[in-house]
PDB file of C-alpha atoms in Angstrom:
ATOM      1  CA  MET A   9       0.000   0.000   0.000  1.00 46.00           C
ATOM      2  CA  LYS A  10       2.826   2.375   0.898  1.00 45.00           C
ATOM      3  CA  ARG A  11       4.613   1.497  -2.327  1.00 46.00           C
ATOM      4  CA  GLU A  12       1.519   2.268  -4.439  1.00 40.00           C
ATOM      5  CA  LYS A  13       0.990   5.539  -2.576  1.00 42.00           C
ATOM      6  CA  LYS A  14       4.614   6.533  -3.131  1.00 46.00           C
ATOM      7  CA  LEU A  15       4.369   5.664  -6.850  1.00 37.00           C
ATOM      8  CA  TYR A  16       1.187   7.733  -7.177  1.00 37.00           C
ATOM      9  CA  GLU A  17       2.824  10.706  -5.456  1.00 44.00           C
ATOM     10  CA  THR A  18       5.849  10.401  -7.734  1.00 45.00           C
ATOM     11  CA  LEU A  19       3.705  10.357 -10.865  1.00 41.00           C
ATOM     12  CA  HIS A  20       1.577  13.235  -9.553  1.00 45.00           C
ATOM     13  CA  ASN A  21       4.625  15.358  -8.751  1.00 46.00           C
ATOM     14  CA  SER A  22       6.170  14.535 -12.111  1.00 48.00           C
ATOM     15  CA  ARG A  23       2.987  15.595 -13.904  1.00 52.00           C
ATOM     16  CA  ASP A  24       2.797  18.849 -11.924  1.00 52.00           C
ATOM     17  CA  SER A  25       6.455  19.556 -12.640  1.00 64.00           C
ATOM     18  CA  ARG A  26       5.950  19.037 -16.363  1.00 64.00           C
ATOM     19  CA  LEU A  27       2.886  21.288 -16.451  1.00 73.00           C
ATOM     20  CA  GLY A  28       4.890  23.950 -14.639  1.00 72.00           C
ATOM     21  CA  ASP A  29       7.708  23.677 -17.176  1.00 78.00           C
ATOM     22  CA  VAL A  30       5.253  23.919 -20.069  1.00 75.00           C
ATOM     23  CA  ALA A  31       3.620  27.012 -18.521  1.00 80.00           C
ATOM     24  CA  LYS A  32       7.005  28.675 -17.989  1.00 82.00           C
ATOM     25  CA  ARG A  33       8.089  28.030 -21.581  1.00 82.00           C
ATOM     26  CA  TYR A  34       4.759  29.342 -22.863  1.00 80.00           C
ATOM     27  CA  ILE A  35       4.943  32.532 -20.800  1.00 86.00           C
ATOM     28  CA  ARG A  36       8.451  33.219 -22.101  1.00 86.00           C
ATOM     29  CA  ASN A  37       6.979  33.462 -25.624  1.00 85.00           C
ATOM     30  CA  PRO A  38       5.598  37.042 -25.960  1.00 88.00           C
ATOM     31  CA  ALA A  39       3.732  36.314 -29.207  1.00 89.00           C
ATOM     32  CA  ALA A  40       2.008  33.298 -27.647  1.00 88.00           C
ATOM     33  CA  VAL A  41       1.000  35.304 -24.577  1.00 92.00           C
ATOM     34  CA  LEU A  42      -0.372  38.078 -26.791  1.00 93.00           C
ATOM     35  CA  GLY A  43      -2.357  35.539 -28.808  1.00 91.00           C
ATOM     36  CA  ALA A  44      -3.742  33.985 -25.618  1.00 91.00           C
ATOM     37  CA  VAL A  45      -4.815  37.386 -24.269  1.00 94.00           C
ATOM     38  CA  ILE A  46      -6.565  38.314 -27.522  1.00 92.00           C
ATOM     39  CA  PHE A  47      -8.295  34.942 -27.747  1.00 91.00           C
ATOM     40  CA  LEU A  48      -9.412  35.092 -24.106  1.00 93.00           C
ATOM     41  CA  VAL A  49     -10.936  38.517 -24.774  1.00 92.00           C
ATOM     42  CA  ILE A  50     -12.782  37.079 -27.781  1.00 91.00           C
ATOM     43  CA  VAL A  51     -14.006  34.125 -25.705  1.00 90.00           C
ATOM     44  CA  PHE A  52     -15.163  36.559 -23.003  1.00 91.00           C
ATOM     45  CA  VAL A  53     -17.114  38.506 -25.641  1.00 88.00           C
ATOM     46  CA  CYS A  54     -18.711  35.289 -26.906  1.00 87.00           C
ATOM     47  CA  LEU A  55     -19.784  34.216 -23.434  1.00 87.00           C
ATOM     48  CA  PHE A  56     -20.919  37.557 -22.030  1.00 88.00           C
ATOM     49  CA  ALA A  57     -22.138  39.468 -25.083  1.00 85.00           C
ATOM     50  CA  ASN A  58     -25.584  39.770 -23.519  1.00 85.00           C
ATOM     51  CA  PHE A  59     -24.134  41.721 -20.598  1.00 85.00           C
ATOM     52  CA  LEU A  60     -22.229  44.073 -22.924  1.00 84.00           C
ATOM     53  CA  ILE A  61     -24.966  44.907 -25.434  1.00 86.00           C
ATOM     54  CA  PRO A  62     -28.658  43.870 -25.458  1.00 84.00           C
ATOM     55  CA  GLU A  63     -29.300  41.128 -28.017  1.00 82.00           C
ATOM     56  CA  GLU A  64     -32.169  43.095 -29.602  1.00 83.00           C
ATOM     57  CA  MET A  65     -29.563  45.602 -30.841  1.00 82.00           C
ATOM     58  CA  VAL A  66     -28.453  43.005 -33.410  1.00 81.00           C
ATOM     59  CA  THR A  67     -31.660  43.319 -35.432  1.00 79.00           C
ATOM     60  CA  ALA A  68     -32.870  46.739 -34.272  1.00 79.00           C
ATOM     61  CA  TYR A  69     -33.451  49.133 -37.197  1.00 79.00           C
ATOM     62  CA  ASP A  70     -32.733  52.843 -37.065  1.00 75.00           C
ATOM     63  CA  THR A  71     -33.744  54.094 -40.510  1.00 75.00           C
ATOM     64  CA  ALA A  72     -32.687  57.630 -39.647  1.00 76.00           C
ATOM     65  CA  ALA A  73     -29.076  56.448 -39.165  1.00 78.00           C
ATOM     66  CA  ARG A  74     -28.671  54.304 -42.282  1.00 81.00           C
ATOM     67  CA  LEU A  75     -25.060  53.950 -43.517  1.00 80.00           C
ATOM     68  CA  SER A  76     -23.784  56.156 -40.697  1.00 82.00           C
ATOM     69  CA  PRO A  77     -19.984  56.073 -40.332  1.00 83.00           C
ATOM     70  CA  PRO A  78     -18.358  55.099 -37.010  1.00 85.00           C
ATOM     71  CA  SER A  79     -19.259  57.548 -34.256  1.00 84.00           C
ATOM     72  CA  ALA A  80     -19.695  57.810 -30.495  1.00 83.00           C
ATOM     73  CA  GLU A  81     -23.267  56.520 -30.837  1.00 83.00           C
ATOM     74  CA  HIS A  82     -22.454  53.705 -33.273  1.00 81.00           C
ATOM     75  CA  TRP A  83     -18.827  52.660 -32.723  1.00 86.00           C
ATOM     76  CA  PHE A  84     -18.587  50.605 -35.939  1.00 87.00           C
ATOM     77  CA  GLY A  85     -21.233  52.575 -37.865  1.00 85.00           C
ATOM     78  CA  THR A  86     -24.508  51.210 -39.226  1.00 86.00           C
ATOM     79  CA  ASP A  87     -25.492  49.213 -42.306  1.00 83.00           C
ATOM     80  CA  ASN A  88     -27.906  50.150 -45.075  1.00 82.00           C
ATOM     81  CA  VAL A  89     -30.982  49.498 -42.907  1.00 81.00           C
ATOM     82  CA  GLY A  90     -29.621  51.180 -39.777  1.00 82.00           C
ATOM     83  CA  ARG A  91     -28.482  48.128 -37.779  1.00 86.00           C
ATOM     84  CA  ASP A  92     -25.622  48.726 -35.357  1.00 87.00           C
ATOM     85  CA  LEU A  93     -22.497  47.023 -36.736  1.00 89.00           C
ATOM     86  CA  PHE A  94     -20.713  46.868 -33.379  1.00 90.00           C
ATOM     87  CA  ALA A  95     -23.536  44.763 -31.947  1.00 89.00           C
ATOM     88  CA  ARG A  96     -23.567  42.530 -35.033  1.00 90.00           C
ATOM     89  CA  VAL A  97     -19.788  42.003 -34.965  1.00 90.00           C
ATOM     90  CA  LEU A  98     -19.931  41.316 -31.225  1.00 90.00           C
ATOM     91  CA  TYR A  99     -22.676  38.695 -31.519  1.00 90.00           C
ATOM     92  CA  GLY A 100     -21.152  37.408 -34.763  1.00 89.00           C
ATOM     93  CA  ALA A 101     -18.199  36.225 -32.669  1.00 90.00           C
ATOM     94  CA  ARG A 102     -20.525  33.715 -31.019  1.00 88.00           C
ATOM     95  CA  THR A 103     -21.536  32.276 -34.349  1.00 89.00           C
ATOM     96  CA  THR A 104     -18.214  32.196 -36.203  1.00 90.00           C
ATOM     97  CA  VAL A 105     -15.952  31.240 -33.289  1.00 90.00           C
ATOM     98  CA  GLY A 106     -18.595  28.880 -31.909  1.00 90.00           C
ATOM     99  CA  ILE A 107     -18.764  27.025 -35.222  1.00 91.00           C
ATOM    100  CA  GLY A 108     -14.975  26.735 -35.336  1.00 91.00           C
ATOM    101  CA  VAL A 109     -14.640  25.455 -31.768  1.00 91.00           C
ATOM    102  CA  GLY A 110     -17.681  23.173 -31.937  1.00 91.00           C
ATOM    103  CA  ALA A 111     -16.710  21.531 -35.230  1.00 92.00           C
ATOM    104  CA  THR A 112     -13.128  21.074 -34.052  1.00 92.00           C
ATOM    105  CA  LEU A 113     -14.125  19.390 -30.778  1.00 92.00           C
ATOM    106  CA  LEU A 114     -16.605  17.055 -32.457  1.00 93.00           C
ATOM    107  CA  SER A 115     -14.237  16.037 -35.246  1.00 92.00           C
ATOM    108  CA  LEU A 116     -11.412  15.646 -32.696  1.00 90.00           C
ATOM    109  CA  VAL A 117     -13.431  13.247 -30.534  1.00 90.00           C
ATOM    110  CA  MET A 118     -14.667  11.196 -33.480  1.00 92.00           C
ATOM    111  CA  GLY A 119     -11.266  11.201 -35.181  1.00 90.00           C
ATOM    112  CA  ALA A 120      -9.567  10.074 -31.945  1.00 87.00           C
ATOM    113  CA  ALA A 121     -12.109   7.266 -31.540  1.00 88.00           C
ATOM    114  CA  LEU A 122     -11.584   6.009 -35.087  1.00 89.00           C
ATOM    115  CA  ALA A 123      -7.794   6.341 -34.813  1.00 87.00           C
ATOM    116  CA  SER A 124      -7.822   4.355 -31.564  1.00 83.00           C
ATOM    117  CA  VAL A 125      -9.821   1.580 -33.214  1.00 85.00           C
ATOM    118  CA  CYS A 126      -7.335   1.574 -36.092  1.00 83.00           C
ATOM    119  CA  ALA A 127      -4.408   1.254 -33.691  1.00 80.00           C
ATOM    120  CA  LEU A 128      -5.935  -1.643 -31.736  1.00 78.00           C
ATOM    121  CA  PHE A 129      -7.565  -3.717 -34.473  1.00 81.00           C
ATOM    122  CA  LYS A 130      -5.769  -4.466 -37.730  1.00 82.00           C
ATOM    123  CA  ARG A 131      -8.872  -5.519 -39.685  1.00 86.00           C
ATOM    124  CA  ALA A 132     -10.785  -2.419 -38.619  1.00 85.00           C
ATOM    125  CA  ASP A 133      -7.738  -0.338 -39.528  1.00 84.00           C
ATOM    126  CA  LEU A 134      -7.747  -1.750 -43.055  1.00 88.00           C
ATOM    127  CA  LEU A 135     -11.469  -1.062 -43.525  1.00 90.00           C
ATOM    128  CA  ILE A 136     -11.439   2.444 -42.037  1.00 89.00           C
ATOM    129  CA  MET A 137      -8.358   3.488 -43.998  1.00 89.00           C
ATOM    130  CA  ARG A 138      -9.885   2.348 -47.285  1.00 89.00           C
ATOM    131  CA  VAL A 139     -13.062   4.327 -46.567  1.00 90.00           C
ATOM    132  CA  ILE A 140     -10.986   7.400 -45.683  1.00 89.00           C
ATOM    133  CA  ASP A 141      -8.966   6.981 -48.893  1.00 87.00           C
ATOM    134  CA  VAL A 142     -12.195   7.135 -50.894  1.00 87.00           C
ATOM    135  CA  VAL A 143     -13.560  10.128 -48.972  1.00 86.00           C
ATOM    136  CA  THR A 144     -10.331  12.123 -49.219  1.00 84.00           C
ATOM    137  CA  CYS A 145     -10.391  11.777 -53.008  1.00 86.00           C
ATOM    138  CA  VAL A 146     -13.124  14.431 -52.948  1.00 83.00           C
ATOM    139  CA  PRO A 147     -11.881  17.943 -52.026  1.00 85.00           C
ATOM    140  CA  SER A 148     -13.228  18.873 -48.595  1.00 84.00           C
ATOM    141  CA  ILE A 149     -14.544  22.258 -49.751  1.00 84.00           C
ATOM    142  CA  LEU A 150     -16.501  20.591 -52.567  1.00 86.00           C
ATOM    143  CA  LEU A 151     -17.925  18.021 -50.147  1.00 87.00           C
ATOM    144  CA  ALA A 152     -18.896  20.820 -47.770  1.00 88.00           C
ATOM    145  CA  LEU A 153     -20.663  22.709 -50.542  1.00 88.00           C
ATOM    146  CA  VAL A 154     -22.646  19.605 -51.516  1.00 87.00           C
ATOM    147  CA  LEU A 155     -23.646  18.858 -47.923  1.00 88.00           C
ATOM    148  CA  LEU A 156     -24.726  22.437 -47.243  1.00 87.00           C
ATOM    149  CA  ALA A 157     -26.694  22.518 -50.483  1.00 85.00           C
ATOM    150  CA  ILE A 158     -28.551  19.419 -49.295  1.00 87.00           C
ATOM    151  CA  LEU A 159     -28.940  20.348 -45.618  1.00 85.00           C
ATOM    152  CA  GLY A 160     -29.407  24.095 -45.972  1.00 81.00           C
ATOM    153  CA  GLY A 161     -27.597  26.961 -44.305  1.00 77.00           C
ATOM    154  CA  SER A 162     -27.762  27.149 -40.505  1.00 83.00           C
ATOM    155  CA  VAL A 163     -25.374  27.098 -37.560  1.00 86.00           C
ATOM    156  CA  PHE A 164     -26.160  23.465 -36.741  1.00 89.00           C
ATOM    157  CA  ASN A 165     -25.772  22.330 -40.357  1.00 89.00           C
ATOM    158  CA  MET A 166     -22.512  24.269 -40.645  1.00 90.00           C
ATOM    159  CA  VAL A 167     -21.068  22.546 -37.567  1.00 91.00           C
ATOM    160  CA  LEU A 168     -22.278  19.161 -38.811  1.00 91.00           C
ATOM    161  CA  THR A 169     -20.824  19.721 -42.287  1.00 91.00           C
ATOM    162  CA  LEU A 170     -17.413  20.917 -41.107  1.00 92.00           C
ATOM    163  CA  THR A 171     -17.271  18.029 -38.634  1.00 92.00           C
ATOM    164  CA  LEU A 172     -18.005  15.430 -41.299  1.00 91.00           C
ATOM    165  CA  VAL A 173     -15.461  16.770 -43.779  1.00 91.00           C
ATOM    166  CA  SER A 174     -12.763  17.076 -41.074  1.00 91.00           C
ATOM    167  CA  ILE A 175     -13.068  13.639 -39.470  1.00 91.00           C
ATOM    168  CA  PRO A 176     -10.879  11.885 -42.110  1.00 91.00           C
ATOM    169  CA  THR A 177      -8.047  14.391 -41.658  1.00 89.00           C
ATOM    170  CA  PHE A 178      -8.187  14.176 -37.865  1.00 89.00           C
ATOM    171  CA  THR A 179      -8.282  10.376 -38.027  1.00 89.00           C
ATOM    172  CA  LEU A 180      -5.176  10.212 -40.210  1.00 88.00           C
ATOM    173  CA  ARG A 181      -3.202  12.655 -38.057  1.00 87.00           C
ATOM    174  CA  ILE A 182      -4.141  11.090 -34.722  1.00 87.00           C
ATOM    175  CA  ARG A 183      -3.610   7.585 -36.081  1.00 86.00           C
ATOM    176  CA  ALA A 184      -0.060   8.499 -37.099  1.00 84.00           C
ATOM    177  CA  VAL A 185       0.646   9.701 -33.552  1.00 83.00           C
ATOM    178  CA  ILE A 186      -1.029   6.744 -31.836  1.00 82.00           C
ATOM    179  CA  LEU A 187       0.758   4.148 -33.962  1.00 79.00           C
ATOM    180  CA  GLY A 188       4.032   5.442 -32.564  1.00 77.00           C
ATOM    181  CA  VAL A 189       2.711   5.105 -29.010  1.00 74.00           C
ATOM    182  CA  VAL A 190       1.243   1.581 -29.246  1.00 70.00           C
ATOM    183  CA  GLU A 191       4.679   0.136 -30.012  1.00 66.00           C
ATOM    184  CA  GLN A 192       6.100   1.314 -26.683  1.00 68.00           C
ATOM    185  CA  ASP A 193       7.016  -1.289 -24.065  1.00 64.00           C
ATOM    186  CA  TYR A 194       4.543  -0.028 -21.462  1.00 64.00           C
ATOM    187  CA  ILE A 195       1.659  -0.537 -23.903  1.00 65.00           C
ATOM    188  CA  HIS A 196       2.746  -4.140 -24.535  1.00 63.00           C
ATOM    189  CA  ALA A 197       3.038  -4.641 -20.771  1.00 68.00           C
ATOM    190  CA  ALA A 198      -0.480  -3.282 -20.239  1.00 64.00           C
ATOM    191  CA  ARG A 199      -1.820  -5.651 -22.888  1.00 65.00           C
ATOM    192  CA  VAL A 200      -0.089  -8.632 -21.283  1.00 64.00           C
ATOM    193  CA  THR A 201      -1.688  -7.821 -17.933  1.00 65.00           C
ATOM    194  CA  GLY A 202      -5.117  -8.051 -19.577  1.00 63.00           C
ATOM    195  CA  THR A 203      -6.012  -4.369 -19.727  1.00 64.00           C
ATOM    196  CA  SER A 204      -9.210  -3.893 -21.763  1.00 62.00           C
ATOM    197  CA  GLY A 205      -9.107  -2.022 -25.080  1.00 62.00           C
ATOM    198  CA  ILE A 206     -11.071   1.010 -23.875  1.00 70.00           C
ATOM    199  CA  ARG A 207      -9.033   1.298 -20.667  1.00 71.00           C
ATOM    200  CA  LEU A 208      -5.828   0.900 -22.669  1.00 71.00           C
ATOM    201  CA  VAL A 209      -6.797   3.791 -24.926  1.00 71.00           C
ATOM    202  CA  LEU A 210      -8.062   6.113 -22.187  1.00 69.00           C
ATOM    203  CA  ARG A 211      -5.367   5.439 -19.567  1.00 71.00           C
ATOM    204  CA  HIS A 212      -2.246   4.741 -21.598  1.00 68.00           C
ATOM    205  CA  ILE A 213      -2.434   5.551 -25.329  1.00 73.00           C
ATOM    206  CA  LEU A 214      -4.249   8.896 -25.598  1.00 73.00           C
ATOM    207  CA  PRO A 215      -2.606  10.531 -22.537  1.00 72.00           C
ATOM    208  CA  ASN A 216       0.824   9.801 -24.029  1.00 72.00           C
ATOM    209  CA  ALA A 217      -0.200  11.102 -27.460  1.00 73.00           C
ATOM    210  CA  ILE A 218      -2.091  14.152 -26.252  1.00 77.00           C
ATOM    211  CA  ASP A 219       0.578  16.822 -26.838  1.00 77.00           C
ATOM    212  CA  PRO A 220       0.601  16.827 -30.665  1.00 80.00           C
ATOM    213  CA  ILE A 221      -3.168  16.257 -30.690  1.00 83.00           C
ATOM    214  CA  ILE A 222      -3.751  19.407 -28.593  1.00 83.00           C
ATOM    215  CA  VAL A 223      -1.529  21.492 -30.860  1.00 82.00           C
ATOM    216  CA  ASP A 224      -3.201  20.155 -33.994  1.00 84.00           C
ATOM    217  CA  ALA A 225      -6.688  20.782 -32.579  1.00 86.00           C
ATOM    218  CA  THR A 226      -5.786  24.343 -31.589  1.00 86.00           C
ATOM    219  CA  MET A 227      -4.505  25.167 -35.065  1.00 84.00           C
ATOM    220  CA  THR A 228      -7.575  23.525 -36.618  1.00 87.00           C
ATOM    221  CA  ILE A 229      -9.960  25.904 -34.811  1.00 89.00           C
ATOM    222  CA  SER A 230      -8.583  28.726 -36.957  1.00 88.00           C
ATOM    223  CA  SER A 231      -9.046  26.844 -40.241  1.00 88.00           C
ATOM    224  CA  MET A 232     -12.560  25.730 -39.220  1.00 90.00           C
ATOM    225  CA  MET A 233     -13.514  29.310 -38.430  1.00 89.00           C
ATOM    226  CA  LEU A 234     -12.116  30.552 -41.746  1.00 89.00           C
ATOM    227  CA  SER A 235     -13.957  27.771 -43.587  1.00 88.00           C
ATOM    228  CA  ALA A 236     -17.223  28.747 -41.896  1.00 88.00           C
ATOM    229  CA  ALA A 237     -16.705  32.407 -42.786  1.00 87.00           C
ATOM    230  CA  GLY A 238     -15.743  31.508 -46.342  1.00 87.00           C
ATOM    231  CA  LEU A 239     -18.796  29.319 -46.893  1.00 87.00           C
ATOM    232  CA  SER A 240     -21.059  32.044 -45.502  1.00 86.00           C
ATOM    233  CA  PHE A 241     -19.289  34.591 -47.695  1.00 85.00           C
ATOM    234  CA  ILE A 242     -20.202  32.709 -50.863  1.00 83.00           C
ATOM    235  CA  GLY A 243     -23.793  32.379 -49.661  1.00 79.00           C
ATOM    236  CA  VAL A 244     -24.101  28.711 -48.655  1.00 83.00           C
ATOM    237  CA  GLY A 245     -23.389  29.014 -44.923  1.00 80.00           C
ATOM    238  CA  VAL A 246     -25.275  30.789 -42.178  1.00 81.00           C
ATOM    239  CA  ALA A 247     -28.104  32.733 -43.748  1.00 75.00           C
ATOM    240  CA  PRO A 248     -28.812  36.402 -42.916  1.00 72.00           C
ATOM    241  CA  PRO A 249     -30.033  38.186 -40.875  1.00 75.00           C
ATOM    242  CA  ALA A 250     -28.058  36.040 -38.386  1.00 78.00           C
ATOM    243  CA  PRO A 251     -24.853  37.870 -37.430  1.00 85.00           C
ATOM    244  CA  GLU A 252     -21.962  35.873 -38.901  1.00 86.00           C
ATOM    245  CA  TRP A 253     -18.713  37.479 -39.982  1.00 89.00           C
ATOM    246  CA  GLY A 254     -18.511  35.777 -43.376  1.00 88.00           C
ATOM    247  CA  ALA A 255     -22.137  36.578 -44.176  1.00 86.00           C
ATOM    248  CA  MET A 256     -21.549  40.186 -43.091  1.00 87.00           C
ATOM    249  CA  LEU A 257     -18.642  40.436 -45.533  1.00 87.00           C
ATOM    250  CA  ASN A 258     -20.818  39.045 -48.306  1.00 86.00           C
ATOM    251  CA  TYR A 259     -23.569  41.544 -47.501  1.00 84.00           C
ATOM    252  CA  ALA A 260     -21.071  44.436 -47.383  1.00 86.00           C
ATOM    253  CA  GLN A 261     -19.734  43.872 -50.908  1.00 85.00           C
ATOM    254  CA  GLN A 262     -22.355  46.031 -52.576  1.00 85.00           C
ATOM    255  CA  PHE A 263     -21.629  48.942 -50.212  1.00 84.00           C
ATOM    256  CA  PHE A 264     -17.837  48.758 -50.211  1.00 82.00           C
ATOM    257  CA  GLN A 265     -17.351  52.045 -52.073  1.00 84.00           C
ATOM    258  CA  THR A 266     -19.888  54.041 -50.083  1.00 85.00           C
ATOM    259  CA  ALA A 267     -19.491  52.353 -46.678  1.00 85.00           C
ATOM    260  CA  PRO A 268     -16.202  50.384 -46.568  1.00 88.00           C
ATOM    261  CA  TYR A 269     -16.395  50.072 -42.775  1.00 88.00           C
ATOM    262  CA  MET A 270     -19.181  47.505 -43.242  1.00 88.00           C
ATOM    263  CA  ALA A 271     -16.542  45.100 -44.570  1.00 88.00           C
ATOM    264  CA  ILE A 272     -13.519  46.351 -42.632  1.00 90.00           C
ATOM    265  CA  PHE A 273     -14.724  45.546 -39.099  1.00 91.00           C
ATOM    266  CA  PRO A 274     -15.899  41.948 -39.646  1.00 90.00           C
ATOM    267  CA  GLY A 275     -12.811  41.359 -41.802  1.00 91.00           C
ATOM    268  CA  VAL A 276     -10.523  42.616 -39.035  1.00 92.00           C
ATOM    269  CA  ALA A 277     -12.398  40.456 -36.524  1.00 92.00           C
ATOM    270  CA  ILE A 278     -11.806  37.339 -38.655  1.00 92.00           C
ATOM    271  CA  ALA A 279      -8.122  38.142 -39.203  1.00 92.00           C
ATOM    272  CA  LEU A 280      -7.481  39.012 -35.545  1.00 92.00           C
ATOM    273  CA  THR A 281      -9.188  35.876 -34.244  1.00 92.00           C
ATOM    274  CA  ALA A 282      -7.385  33.597 -36.706  1.00 91.00           C
ATOM    275  CA  LEU A 283      -4.052  35.252 -35.870  1.00 92.00           C
ATOM    276  CA  SER A 284      -4.566  34.882 -32.111  1.00 92.00           C
ATOM    277  CA  ILE A 285      -5.438  31.190 -32.454  1.00 91.00           C
ATOM    278  CA  ASN A 286      -2.391  30.546 -34.636  1.00 90.00           C
ATOM    279  CA  LEU A 287      -0.156  32.328 -32.113  1.00 90.00           C
ATOM    280  CA  VAL A 288      -1.591  30.191 -29.308  1.00 90.00           C
ATOM    281  CA  GLY A 289      -1.038  27.041 -31.370  1.00 87.00           C
ATOM    282  CA  ASP A 290       2.563  27.973 -32.162  1.00 85.00           C
ATOM    283  CA  GLY A 291       3.189  28.762 -28.507  1.00 85.00           C
ATOM    284  CA  LEU A 292       1.739  25.449 -27.356  1.00 84.00           C
ATOM    285  CA  ARG A 293       3.812  23.549 -29.909  1.00 83.00           C
ATOM    286  CA  ASP A 294       7.032  25.182 -28.703  1.00 80.00           C
ATOM    287  CA  ALA A 295       6.101  24.826 -25.018  1.00 79.00           C
ATOM    288  CA  LEU A 296       5.129  21.155 -25.276  1.00 75.00           C
ATOM    289  CA  ASP A 297       8.103  20.260 -27.442  1.00 68.00           C
ATOM    290  CA  PRO A 298      11.145  22.437 -26.700  1.00 54.00           C
ATOM    291  CA  LYS A 299      13.080  20.676 -29.486  1.00 56.00           C
ATOM    292  CA  SER A 300      10.773  22.383 -32.041  1.00 50.00           C
ATOM    293  CA  ILE A 301      12.086  25.845 -31.066  1.00 48.00           C
ATOM    294  CA  HIS A 302      14.324  27.172 -33.773  1.00 47.00           C
TER     295      HIS A 302
END
């Protein structure tokens, strides 16, 4: 009993020490810290937008203030029907960032599950890989367009579509990482002791492959968000009048010469969010793997 307690304390202290080292390396990266601060502000806006601006401001019309430039009353100006652009950009963060995070988490979980099955069962690996080979022959953007044309444009359908088209990529990446882990001696020892497949994956395989998976998932949030904005921009994503940054850019095209701010603010929001996520991902990669620092 004392031996098991001592082993647990050793592992616990080792884990705490590693997390401390990772945090120290991350903090020493100014760009990563800046990205984290920006992204945390964006997350705060997504979560507490209702406390910052009433939700009815998103669709409230002020016909007397149509196409008003940025001012003290309307910080980002108004659109052609008098809607406040600051409120729409603020609530648009919920939609665009929410789609990116939601689709990434769902595809990550499903991709990890499929990759784990591939690593444990050779026959299942052969079948799943052949299916993925067929699916990846079709460009993901084309598959997304087809699915959205069938399902229709909405936040739920956008998340579902991006999840489905991203599962093959996540499966391949996670599988490559897991295959390197399952050949380790401690995995063979766990199998010999009769550890079940699910327990083996949850307790031994995934925890030891989590570092590159976390980095990959973080970087994928940015690409998911850009894909959502791009699909809405071409008119097949989230339909207006819902506030979504890509849809706002699409709507602003016809007023770019007379009211360029209608496109500038949602465009800056997309670029700033994508940049912050990429900075966080780069910082995590360097902090989790010091050998990757150039």
